[in-house]
């Protein structure tokens, strides 16, 4: 019996070995390669940029420093701001519409299966197709802007993707203060939640941390200015069209996630609530939504990493050169393959990887821990 | 395990790797961005080649995208991966020299130029642009002019204006046109056409000597003279359509033809589009003039083909280059493409009225190189110039744009 168990283990190992090797080389190997490239001067000297065996020198974090504080890299900083705004609105839109659609279908209207199919269908398209369709719809002289003329009104005049307006502008130099205030606010919120949950020591700890960060943000951060000149960034209105297209595509997917969750809620719970005299509103806000929290988290993870890495949708909708709809992934492509700045392109790639990891890793850890407990 | 089955699988897999290079000797892969409207001209060249060398199979690898924006990215991944196409299209000048020649990836074609007698057939100024490091690096197929302003003669007559000759005249004419109900007298397209317009304005403001001095590093971008370019550019943009970035260059030209706009500054491939695709008669359906303030100057760009080191079919590629530089090849390609031959001895009877006038200008004008189309600045500068343009469009601050341009020029070592 013993050798039998052994061979099973060996066979098991052999079966997964190719995939371990492939992932080690083609995922982690290349991440390491990109990280190394981002710490060199590859591309700064044109005679080495595209040589057959480029000679590069190690220059530490200089590429990263240039991206965040360099004179000519303002486009990268605007892209970072844009991607944060895009992520927030995209997540909010998908979760809101996904939940609404799921609740509608959960009420089992007539033709429920048909509607489910219709709502889910955009998810089956590729981002390039979605982007092309919406590019046509959002042309300033037609499409969506011409809709009001159907009912005899004047055509709308919003520029959509060609808009050059920016709102909610702030100086990049104020960023340390803004981040500090946001961190303090988050910590304070955690403290309030802990207080409500009757965990006093935790609440006091977080309240103190919040106060300390607040002190840093107000006392120290204003003295630290990354740039020697003011540089305004904000939310580009041209992104509204891209957010609409992205939500249109992914809301159906979010709906499917919520539907799976809703069908998983035992009927007894609902019946019990109704017997206790809860109306529909109370049923959803007090019983069902709290039970949906894990689904919401999963949806945020999946959607969040899509939005940080978004490339094809923007490329198809607005092209790679429209700086008003630029995102870091596009800039990485342009910097690398047009400007021949391979090291700087790699640095942008690594920054994106870190951002995505900040979302994924805590999730994976919590999932793994749960798995072990079960 | 099923032995015969796995044997067949292995054999099938192996055959995949073996059959591919078996007939390697009689192929030629050419890499370009000529598709769509420009496709027929390339096809005529390939047909000519196939007639001459029926044994060689031509693989036409085209990557679409105006001005080669996408093709160049694909080319880089192929070159970095050690899989160069046998010959690739590239803008003559710094786009080739600053990227591929300095990286030691191209073969010197000086001997080919000598044996074919091309050093005498092409103008001296063009040879100088193709040369660097004691070599000549690509074969120019055509010459395009960047600084052309297009209009519809009948429309201008209707509005009672004549084509402006100087920048000031242009601004005054546009003002008049706005008074006559032409909201946006200047038709403009997506992002690279801004850079294209900029170089015509800059040439008009600076003149040919100072324009050339910008690229040799003798005139700084933040010199008051160069700052004035941006200020004038802002005035010109006042008359352009605000939805420009959603339009291709063809759509922008269409606006001018439809009478929604009076003028369109675009390279003379627009003549090919209007004459070949839209079947308009040069001089009647559309008219042209050097862009304001640039009369007597020919801002040129040229499509050329080079020979990368380590290609699979070198002999076939050399035959291709010989055809490109020949009189027959150039006179086959250019009338269809809507450009003029780089050679001085081309048969002008094959060309339409616009091209004949351009060929005359090519021989008599002062020649300078284009920024937006890769002649005067290396790619590292040209691609970041887009960022400068965005800084300017966002802030309309001439001083800031000029400083950013100079910062990039310093970073890439322009003129060194």
Coordinates of N, CA and C in Angstrom, one line a residue, chain B residues 82-298:
Chain B
X82 N 14.5 38.9 -33.1 CA 15.4 38.3 -34.0 C 14.8 37.7 -35.3
X83 N 13.6 38.3 -35.7 CA 12.9 37.9 -36.8 C 12.6 39.0 -37.8
X84 N 13.7 39.6 -38.3 CA 13.5 40.8 -39.2 C 12.8 40.5 -40.5
X85 N 11.9 41.3 -41.0 CA 11.4 41.1 -42.4 C 12.5 41.4 -43.4
X86 N 12.4 40.9 -44.6 CA 13.5 41.0 -45.5 C 13.8 42.4 -45.9
X87 N 12.7 43.2 -45.9 CA 12.9 44.7 -46.2 C 11.7 45.4 -45.6
X88 N 11.9 46.5 -44.9 CA 10.8 47.2 -44.3 C 10.7 48.7 -44.7
X89 N 9.5 49.2 -44.7 CA 9.3 50.6 -45.0 C 9.6 51.4 -43.8
X90 N 10.3 52.6 -44.1 CA 10.6 53.4 -43.0 C 10.7 54.8 -43.6
X91 N 10.4 55.9 -42.8 CA 10.6 57.2 -43.3 C 12.1 57.5 -43.4
X92 N 12.5 58.0 -44.6 CA 13.9 58.3 -44.8 C 14.4 59.3 -43.8
X93 N 15.6 59.2 -43.3 CA 16.1 60.2 -42.4 C 16.3 59.6 -41.0
X94 N 16.0 60.5 -40.0 CA 16.3 60.2 -38.6 C 15.5 59.0 -38.1
X95 N 14.3 58.8 -38.6 CA 13.5 57.7 -38.1 C 14.2 56.4 -38.3
X96 N 14.9 56.3 -39.4 CA 15.7 55.0 -39.7 C 17.1 55.2 -38.9
X97 N 17.7 56.3 -39.1 CA 19.1 56.4 -38.6 C 19.1 56.4 -37.1
X98 N 18.2 57.2 -36.5 CA 18.2 57.4 -35.0 C 17.8 56.1 -34.3
X99 N 17.1 55.2 -35.0 CA 16.6 54.0 -34.3 C 17.4 52.8 -34.7
X100 N 17.5 52.6 -36.0 CA 18.0 51.3 -36.4 C 19.5 51.3 -36.8
X101 N 19.9 52.5 -37.4 CA 21.3 52.5 -37.9 C 22.3 52.7 -36.7
X102 N 21.9 53.5 -35.7 CA 22.7 53.7 -34.5 C 22.8 52.4 -33.7
X103 N 21.7 51.6 -33.8 CA 21.7 50.3 -33.1 C 22.5 49.2 -33.9
X104 N 23.0 49.6 -35.0 CA 23.8 48.6 -35.8 C 23.0 47.5 -36.3
X105 N 21.8 47.7 -36.7 CA 20.9 46.6 -37.2 C 20.7 46.7 -38.7
X106 N 21.3 47.7 -39.4 CA 21.0 47.8 -40.9 C 22.3 47.5 -41.7
X107 N 22.1 47.1 -42.9 CA 23.2 46.9 -43.8 C 23.4 48.2 -44.6
X108 N 24.7 48.6 -44.8 CA 25.1 49.8 -45.6 C 24.8 49.5 -47.1
X109 N 24.0 50.4 -47.7 CA 23.7 50.2 -49.1 C 24.5 51.0 -50.1
X110 N 25.6 51.6 -49.6 CA 26.5 52.4 -50.5 C 26.9 51.8 -51.8
X111 N 27.2 50.5 -51.7 CA 27.7 49.8 -52.9 C 26.5 49.6 -53.9
X112 N 25.3 49.4 -53.4 CA 24.2 49.3 -54.2 C 23.9 50.6 -54.9
X113 N 24.0 51.7 -54.2 CA 23.8 53.0 -54.8 C 24.9 53.3 -55.9
X114 N 26.1 52.9 -55.6 CA 27.2 53.1 -56.6 C 26.9 52.2 -57.8
X115 N 26.6 50.9 -57.6 CA 26.5 50.0 -58.8 C 25.3 50.4 -59.6
X116 N 24.3 50.9 -59.0 CA 23.1 51.3 -59.8 C 23.1 52.7 -60.3
X117 N 24.2 53.4 -60.0 CA 24.3 54.8 -60.4 C 23.3 55.8 -59.7
X118 N 22.8 55.4 -58.6 CA 21.8 56.2 -57.9 C 22.4 57.5 -57.3
X119 N 23.7 57.5 -57.0 CA 24.2 58.7 -56.4 C 24.1 59.9 -57.3
X120 N 24.0 59.7 -58.6 CA 23.8 60.8 -59.5 C 22.3 61.0 -59.8
X121 N 21.5 60.0 -59.6 CA 20.1 60.0 -60.0 C 19.2 60.7 -58.9
X122 N 19.6 60.6 -57.7 CA 18.8 61.2 -56.6 C 19.5 62.6 -56.3
X123 N 18.6 63.6 -55.9 CA 19.2 64.9 -55.5 C 20.2 64.8 -54.4
X124 N 21.2 65.6 -54.4 CA 22.2 65.6 -53.3 C 21.6 65.8 -51.9
X125 N 20.7 66.7 -51.8 CA 20.1 66.9 -50.5 C 19.4 65.7 -49.9
X126 N 18.8 64.9 -50.8 CA 18.2 63.7 -50.3 C 19.2 62.6 -49.9
X127 N 20.2 62.5 -50.7 CA 21.3 61.5 -50.3 C 21.9 61.9 -49.0
X128 N 22.0 63.2 -48.7 CA 22.6 63.6 -47.4 C 21.7 63.2 -46.3
X129 N 20.4 63.3 -46.6 CA 19.4 62.9 -45.5 C 19.4 61.4 -45.2
X130 N 19.8 60.6 -46.3 CA 19.8 59.2 -46.1 C 21.1 58.7 -45.5
X131 N 22.1 59.6 -45.5 CA 23.4 59.1 -45.1 C 23.7 59.5 -43.7
X132 N 24.5 58.6 -43.0 CA 25.1 58.8 -41.7 C 26.2 57.8 -41.5
X133 N 27.1 58.1 -40.7 CA 28.2 57.2 -40.3 C 28.8 56.6 -41.5
X134 N 29.1 57.4 -42.6 CA 29.8 56.9 -43.8 C 29.0 55.9 -44.5
X135 N 27.7 55.9 -44.4 CA 26.9 54.9 -45.2 C 25.7 55.5 -45.7
X136 N 25.0 54.8 -46.7 CA 23.7 55.2 -47.1 C 22.8 54.1 -46.8
X137 N 21.7 54.4 -46.1 CA 21.0 53.3 -45.4 C 19.6 52.8 -45.9
X138 N 19.1 53.6 -46.9 CA 17.8 53.1 -47.4 C 17.6 53.6 -48.8
X139 N 16.7 53.0 -49.5 CA 16.4 53.4 -50.9 C 15.0 54.1 -50.9
X140 N 15.1 55.4 -51.3 CA 13.8 56.2 -51.3 C 12.9 55.9 -52.5
X141 N 11.7 55.6 -52.2 CA 10.8 55.3 -53.3 C 10.0 56.5 -53.8
X142 N 9.7 57.4 -52.9 CA 8.9 58.5 -53.3 C 9.2 59.8 -52.5
X143 N 8.7 60.9 -52.9 CA 8.8 62.1 -52.2 C 7.4 62.7 -51.9
X144 N 7.1 63.0 -50.7 CA 5.9 63.7 -50.4 C 6.2 65.1 -49.9
X145 N 5.3 66.0 -50.0 CA 5.5 67.3 -49.5 C 4.5 67.5 -48.3
X146 N 5.1 68.0 -47.2 CA 4.2 68.2 -46.0 C 3.5 69.5 -46.0
X147 N 4.2 70.6 -46.5 CA 3.6 71.9 -46.3 C 2.7 72.3 -47.5
X148 N 1.5 71.7 -47.5 CA 0.6 72.0 -48.6 C -0.8 72.4 -47.9
X149 N -1.4 73.4 -48.4 CA -2.7 73.8 -48.0 C -3.7 73.6 -49.1
X150 N -4.8 72.8 -48.8 CA -5.7 72.4 -49.8 C -7.0 73.2 -49.7
X151 N -7.7 73.4 -50.8 CA -9.0 74.2 -50.8 C -9.8 73.8 -52.0
X152 N -11.0 74.2 -52.0 CA -11.9 74.0 -53.2 C -12.0 75.3 -53.9
X153 N -11.4 75.5 -55.2 CA -11.4 76.8 -55.8 C -12.8 77.4 -55.9
X154 N -13.8 76.6 -56.3 CA -15.2 77.1 -56.4 C -15.7 77.7 -55.1
X155 N -15.4 77.0 -54.0 CA -15.9 77.5 -52.7 C -15.3 78.8 -52.4
X156 N -13.9 78.9 -52.6 CA -13.3 80.2 -52.2 C -13.9 81.3 -53.1
X157 N -14.2 81.0 -54.3 CA -14.8 82.1 -55.2 C -16.1 82.5 -54.6
X158 N -16.9 81.5 -54.2 CA -18.2 81.7 -53.7 C -18.1 82.6 -52.5
X159 N -17.1 82.4 -51.6 CA -17.0 83.2 -50.4 C -16.2 84.5 -50.7
X160 N -15.7 84.6 -51.9 CA -15.0 85.8 -52.3 C -13.7 86.0 -51.6
X161 N -12.9 85.0 -51.3 CA -11.6 85.1 -50.8 C -10.6 84.4 -51.7
X162 N -9.3 84.8 -51.6 CA -8.3 84.1 -52.4 C -7.4 83.4 -51.4
X163 N -6.7 82.3 -51.8 CA -5.8 81.6 -50.9 C -4.7 82.4 -50.3
X164 N -4.6 82.5 -49.0 CA -3.6 83.3 -48.3 C -2.2 82.9 -48.5
X165 N -1.3 83.8 -48.6 CA 0.1 83.5 -48.9 C 1.0 83.5 -47.6
X166 N 0.6 84.4 -46.6 CA 1.4 84.5 -45.4 C 0.5 84.1 -44.2
X167 N 1.2 83.9 -43.1 CA 0.4 83.5 -41.9 C -0.6 84.6 -41.5
X168 N -0.2 85.8 -41.6 CA -1.1 86.9 -41.2 C -2.3 87.0 -42.1
X169 N -2.0 86.8 -43.4 CA -3.1 86.8 -44.4 C -4.1 85.6 -44.1
X170 N -3.5 84.5 -43.7 CA -4.3 83.3 -43.4 C -5.2 83.6 -42.2
X171 N -4.7 84.2 -41.2 CA -5.5 84.6 -40.0 C -6.6 85.5 -40.4
X172 N -6.3 86.5 -41.2 CA -7.3 87.5 -41.6 C -8.4 86.9 -42.5
X173 N -7.9 86.0 -43.4 CA -8.9 85.3 -44.3 C -9.9 84.5 -43.4
X174 N -9.4 83.8 -42.5 CA -10.2 82.9 -41.6 C -11.2 83.8 -40.9
X175 N -10.8 84.9 -40.4 CA -11.7 85.8 -39.7 C -12.9 86.2 -40.7
X176 N -12.5 86.6 -41.9 CA -13.5 87.0 -42.9 C -14.4 85.8 -43.1
X177 N -13.9 84.6 -43.3 CA -14.8 83.5 -43.6 C -15.7 83.2 -42.4
X178 N -15.3 83.4 -41.2 CA -16.2 83.2 -40.0 C -17.3 84.2 -40.1
X179 N -17.0 85.4 -40.6 CA -18.1 86.4 -40.8 C -19.1 86.0 -41.8
X180 N -18.6 85.1 -42.8 CA -19.5 84.7 -43.8 C -20.2 83.3 -43.5
X181 N -20.1 83.0 -42.2 CA -20.8 81.8 -41.8 C -20.0 80.5 -41.8
X182 N -18.7 80.5 -42.2 CA -17.9 79.3 -42.1 C -17.4 79.2 -40.7
X183 N -18.0 78.5 -39.8 CA -17.7 78.4 -38.4 C -16.2 78.1 -38.1
X184 N -15.8 77.0 -38.8 CA -14.4 76.5 -38.5 C -13.7 76.4 -39.9
X185 N -13.1 77.5 -40.3 CA -12.5 77.6 -41.7 C -11.4 76.6 -41.9
X186 N -10.7 76.1 -40.8 CA -9.6 75.1 -41.0 C -10.0 73.8 -40.5
X187 N -9.9 72.8 -41.4 CA -10.3 71.4 -41.1 C -9.1 70.7 -40.5
X188 N -9.3 70.1 -39.3 CA -8.2 69.4 -38.7 C -8.6 68.0 -38.2
X189 N -7.7 67.0 -38.1 CA -8.1 65.7 -37.8 C -7.4 65.2 -36.5
X190 N -7.2 63.9 -36.4 CA -6.8 63.3 -35.1 C -5.4 63.8 -34.8
X191 N -4.8 63.2 -33.7 CA -3.7 63.9 -33.0 C -2.5 64.2 -33.8
X192 N -2.1 63.2 -34.7 CA -0.8 63.5 -35.4 C -1.0 64.6 -36.4
X193 N -2.2 64.9 -36.8 CA -2.4 66.0 -37.7 C -2.2 67.3 -37.1
X194 N -2.3 67.4 -35.7 CA -1.9 68.6 -35.0 C -0.4 68.8 -35.2
X195 N 0.4 67.7 -35.0 CA 1.8 67.9 -35.2 C 2.1 68.3 -36.6
X196 N 1.4 67.8 -37.5 CA 1.6 68.1 -39.0 C 1.3 69.6 -39.2
X197 N 0.2 70.0 -38.6 CA -0.1 71.5 -38.8 C 1.0 72.3 -38.2
X198 N 1.4 71.9 -37.0 CA 2.4 72.6 -36.3 C 3.7 72.8 -37.1
X199 N 4.1 71.8 -37.8 CA 5.4 72.0 -38.5 C 5.2 72.9 -39.7
X200 N 4.0 73.0 -40.3 CA 3.8 74.0 -41.3 C 3.8 75.4 -40.8
X201 N 3.1 75.6 -39.6 CA 3.1 76.9 -39.0 C 4.5 77.3 -38.6
X202 N 5.2 76.3 -38.0 CA 6.6 76.6 -37.5 C 7.5 77.0 -38.7
X203 N 7.4 76.3 -39.8 CA 8.2 76.7 -41.0 C 7.8 78.1 -41.5
X204 N 6.5 78.4 -41.4 CA 6.0 79.7 -41.9 C 6.5 80.8 -41.0
X205 N 6.6 80.5 -39.7 CA 7.0 81.6 -38.7 C 8.6 81.7 -38.8
X206 N 9.2 80.6 -38.8 CA 10.7 80.6 -38.6 C 11.5 80.8 -39.9
X207 N 10.9 80.2 -41.0 CA 11.7 80.2 -42.3 C 12.6 79.0 -42.3
X208 N 13.1 78.6 -43.5 CA 13.9 77.4 -43.6 C 15.1 77.3 -42.8
X209 N 15.9 78.5 -42.7 CA 17.2 78.4 -42.0 C 17.0 78.1 -40.5
X210 N 16.1 78.8 -39.9 CA 15.8 78.6 -38.5 C 15.2 77.3 -38.2
X211 N 14.4 76.8 -39.1 CA 13.7 75.5 -38.9 C 14.8 74.4 -38.9
X212 N 15.8 74.5 -39.8 CA 16.8 73.5 -39.8 C 17.7 73.6 -38.6
X213 N 17.9 74.9 -38.2 CA 18.7 75.1 -37.0 C 18.1 74.5 -35.7
X214 N 16.8 74.4 -35.7 CA 16.2 73.7 -34.5 C 16.7 72.3 -34.4
X215 N 16.9 71.6 -35.5 CA 17.2 70.2 -35.5 C 18.6 69.9 -35.4
X216 N 19.5 70.9 -35.7 CA 20.9 70.7 -35.4 C 21.3 71.2 -34.0
X217 N 20.3 71.7 -33.3 CA 20.5 72.1 -31.9 C 21.1 73.6 -31.9
X218 N 21.2 74.3 -33.0 CA 21.7 75.6 -33.0 C 20.7 76.6 -32.5
X219 N 19.4 76.3 -32.8 CA 18.3 77.2 -32.3 C 17.6 76.4 -31.2
X220 N 17.5 77.0 -30.0 CA 16.9 76.3 -28.9 C 15.3 76.5 -29.0
X221 N 14.6 75.5 -28.5 CA 13.2 75.6 -28.6 C 12.6 76.7 -27.7
X222 N 13.4 77.0 -26.6 CA 12.8 78.1 -25.8 C 13.4 79.5 -26.1
X223 N 14.1 79.6 -27.3 CA 14.4 80.9 -27.9 C 13.1 81.6 -28.2
X224 N 13.2 83.0 -28.0 CA 11.9 83.7 -28.2 C 11.3 83.5 -29.6
X225 N 12.2 83.3 -30.6 CA 11.7 83.0 -32.0 C 10.9 81.7 -32.0
X226 N 11.4 80.7 -31.3 CA 10.7 79.4 -31.3 C 9.4 79.5 -30.5
X227 N 9.5 80.3 -29.4 CA 8.3 80.4 -28.6 C 7.1 81.1 -29.4
X228 N 7.5 82.0 -30.3 CA 6.5 82.7 -31.1 C 5.7 81.7 -32.0
X229 N 6.4 80.6 -32.3 CA 5.7 79.5 -33.1 C 4.5 79.1 -32.4
X230 N 4.6 78.8 -31.1 CA 3.5 78.3 -30.3 C 2.4 79.3 -30.2
X231 N 2.8 80.6 -30.0 CA 1.8 81.6 -29.9 C 1.0 81.7 -31.2
X232 N 1.7 81.7 -32.3 CA 1.0 81.7 -33.6 C 0.1 80.5 -33.8
X233 N 0.6 79.3 -33.4 CA -0.1 78.1 -33.5 C -1.4 78.2 -32.8
X234 N -1.4 78.8 -31.6 CA -2.6 79.0 -30.8 C -3.7 79.8 -31.6
X235 N -3.2 80.9 -32.3 CA -4.1 81.7 -33.1 C -4.7 80.9 -34.2
X236 N -3.9 80.1 -34.9 CA -4.4 79.2 -36.0 C -5.4 78.2 -35.5
X237 N -5.2 77.7 -34.3 CA -6.1 76.6 -33.8 C -7.5 77.2 -33.5
X238 N -7.5 78.5 -33.2 CA -8.8 79.2 -33.0 C -9.8 78.9 -34.1
X239 N -9.2 78.7 -35.3 CA -10.1 78.6 -36.5 C -10.4 77.1 -36.9
X240 N -9.9 76.2 -36.0 CA -10.0 74.8 -36.4 C -11.3 74.2 -35.7
X241 N -11.7 73.0 -36.3 CA -12.9 72.4 -35.7 C -12.6 71.7 -34.4
X242 N -13.5 71.9 -33.3 CA -13.2 71.4 -32.0 C -13.2 69.9 -31.9
X243 N -13.9 69.2 -32.8 CA -14.0 67.8 -32.6 C -12.9 67.0 -33.4
X244 N -11.8 67.8 -33.7 CA -10.8 67.2 -34.5 C -10.3 65.8 -34.1
X245 N -10.1 65.6 -32.8 CA -9.4 64.4 -32.4 C -10.2 63.1 -32.7
X246 N -11.5 63.3 -33.1 CA -12.3 62.1 -33.5 C -12.2 61.8 -34.9
X247 N -11.5 62.6 -35.7 CA -11.6 62.5 -37.2 C -10.2 61.9 -37.7
X248 N -10.3 61.1 -38.7 CA -9.1 60.7 -39.4 C -8.7 61.8 -40.4
X249 N -7.5 61.7 -41.0 CA -7.1 62.8 -41.9 C -8.0 62.9 -43.1
X250 N -8.5 61.7 -43.5 CA -9.4 61.7 -44.7 C -10.7 62.4 -44.4
X251 N -11.2 62.2 -43.2 CA -12.5 62.8 -42.8 C -12.3 64.3 -42.7
X252 N -11.1 64.7 -42.2 CA -10.9 66.2 -42.2 C -10.8 66.8 -43.6
X253 N -10.2 66.0 -44.5 CA -10.2 66.5 -45.9 C -11.6 66.6 -46.5
X254 N -12.4 65.6 -46.1 CA -13.8 65.5 -46.6 C -14.5 66.8 -46.2
X255 N -14.3 67.3 -44.9 CA -15.0 68.5 -44.5 C -14.7 69.7 -45.3
X256 N -13.4 69.8 -45.7 CA -13.0 70.9 -46.6 C -13.7 70.7 -48.0
X257 N -13.7 69.5 -48.5 CA -14.4 69.3 -49.8 C -15.9 69.6 -49.8
X258 N -16.5 69.2 -48.6 CA -17.9 69.5 -48.5 C -18.3 70.9 -48.3
X259 N -17.3 71.7 -48.0 CA -17.5 73.2 -47.8 C -17.8 73.5 -46.3
X260 N -17.7 72.5 -45.4 CA -17.8 72.9 -44.0 C -16.6 73.7 -43.5
X261 N -15.5 73.5 -44.2 CA -14.3 74.3 -43.9 C -13.7 74.7 -45.2
X262 N -12.8 75.7 -45.1 CA -12.3 76.3 -46.4 C -10.9 75.7 -46.7
X263 N -10.1 75.4 -45.6 CA -8.7 75.0 -45.8 C -8.4 73.7 -45.1
X264 N -7.4 73.0 -45.6 CA -7.0 71.8 -44.9 C -5.5 71.7 -45.1
X265 N -4.7 71.7 -44.0 CA -3.2 71.6 -44.2 C -2.9 70.1 -44.0
X266 N -2.4 69.5 -45.1 CA -2.1 68.1 -45.0 C -1.1 67.8 -46.1
X267 N -0.3 66.7 -45.9 CA 0.7 66.3 -46.8 C 0.0 66.0 -48.2
X268 N 0.9 65.8 -49.2 CA 0.2 65.7 -50.5 C -0.2 64.3 -50.8
X269 N -0.2 63.4 -49.9 CA -1.0 62.2 -50.0 C -2.5 62.5 -50.1
X270 N -2.8 63.6 -49.6 CA -4.2 64.1 -49.7 C -4.6 64.2 -51.2
X271 N -3.6 64.6 -52.0 CA -3.9 64.7 -53.5 C -4.2 63.3 -54.1
X272 N -3.5 62.3 -53.6 CA -3.8 60.9 -54.0 C -5.2 60.5 -53.6
X273 N -5.5 60.9 -52.4 CA -6.9 60.5 -51.9 C -7.9 61.2 -52.7
X274 N -7.8 62.5 -53.0 CA -8.8 63.2 -53.7 C -8.8 62.8 -55.2
X275 N -7.7 62.6 -55.8 CA -7.6 62.3 -57.2 C -8.0 60.9 -57.5
X276 N -7.4 59.9 -56.8 CA -7.5 58.5 -57.1 C -8.8 57.9 -56.4
X277 N -9.0 58.2 -55.1 CA -10.1 57.6 -54.4 C -11.4 58.3 -54.7
X278 N -11.4 59.6 -54.7 CA -12.6 60.4 -54.9 C -12.8 60.9 -56.3
X279 N -11.8 60.6 -57.2 CA -11.9 60.9 -58.6 C -12.2 62.4 -58.9
X280 N -11.5 63.3 -58.1 CA -11.7 64.7 -58.4 C -10.5 65.1 -59.3
X281 N -10.8 66.2 -60.1 CA -9.8 66.7 -61.0 C -8.9 67.7 -60.3
X282 N -7.6 67.5 -60.3 CA -6.7 68.4 -59.7 C -6.8 69.8 -60.4
X283 N -6.9 70.8 -59.6 CA -7.1 72.2 -60.1 C -8.5 72.6 -60.2
X284 N -9.4 71.6 -60.4 CA -10.9 72.0 -60.4 C -11.6 71.5 -59.2
X285 N -11.5 70.2 -58.9 CA -12.2 69.6 -57.7 C -11.5 70.1 -56.5
X286 N -10.2 70.3 -56.6 CA -9.4 70.8 -55.4 C -8.2 71.6 -55.9
X287 N -7.9 72.6 -55.1 CA -6.7 73.4 -55.4 C -5.7 73.4 -54.3
X288 N -4.5 73.9 -54.5 CA -3.5 73.8 -53.5 C -2.5 75.0 -53.6
X289 N -1.8 75.2 -52.5 CA -0.9 76.3 -52.4 C 0.1 75.9 -51.3
X290 N 1.3 76.3 -51.3 CA 2.2 76.0 -50.2 C 1.5 76.6 -48.9
X291 N 1.6 75.9 -47.8 CA 1.0 76.4 -46.6 C 1.5 77.8 -46.3
X292 N 0.7 78.6 -45.6 CA 1.0 80.1 -45.5 C 2.4 80.3 -45.0
X293 N 3.1 81.2 -45.7 CA 4.4 81.6 -45.3 C 5.5 80.7 -45.7
X294 N 5.2 79.6 -46.4 CA 6.2 78.6 -46.8 C 6.5 78.5 -48.3
X295 N 6.0 79.5 -49.0 CA 6.2 79.5 -50.5 C 7.7 79.4 -50.8
X296 N 8.1 78.6 -51.8 CA 9.5 78.4 -52.2 C 10.2 77.5 -51.3
X297 N 9.6 76.9 -50.3 CA 10.2 75.9 -49.5 C 9.5 74.5 -49.6
X298 N 10.2 73.5 -49.8 CA 9.6 72.1 -49.9 C 10.0 71.3 -48.7

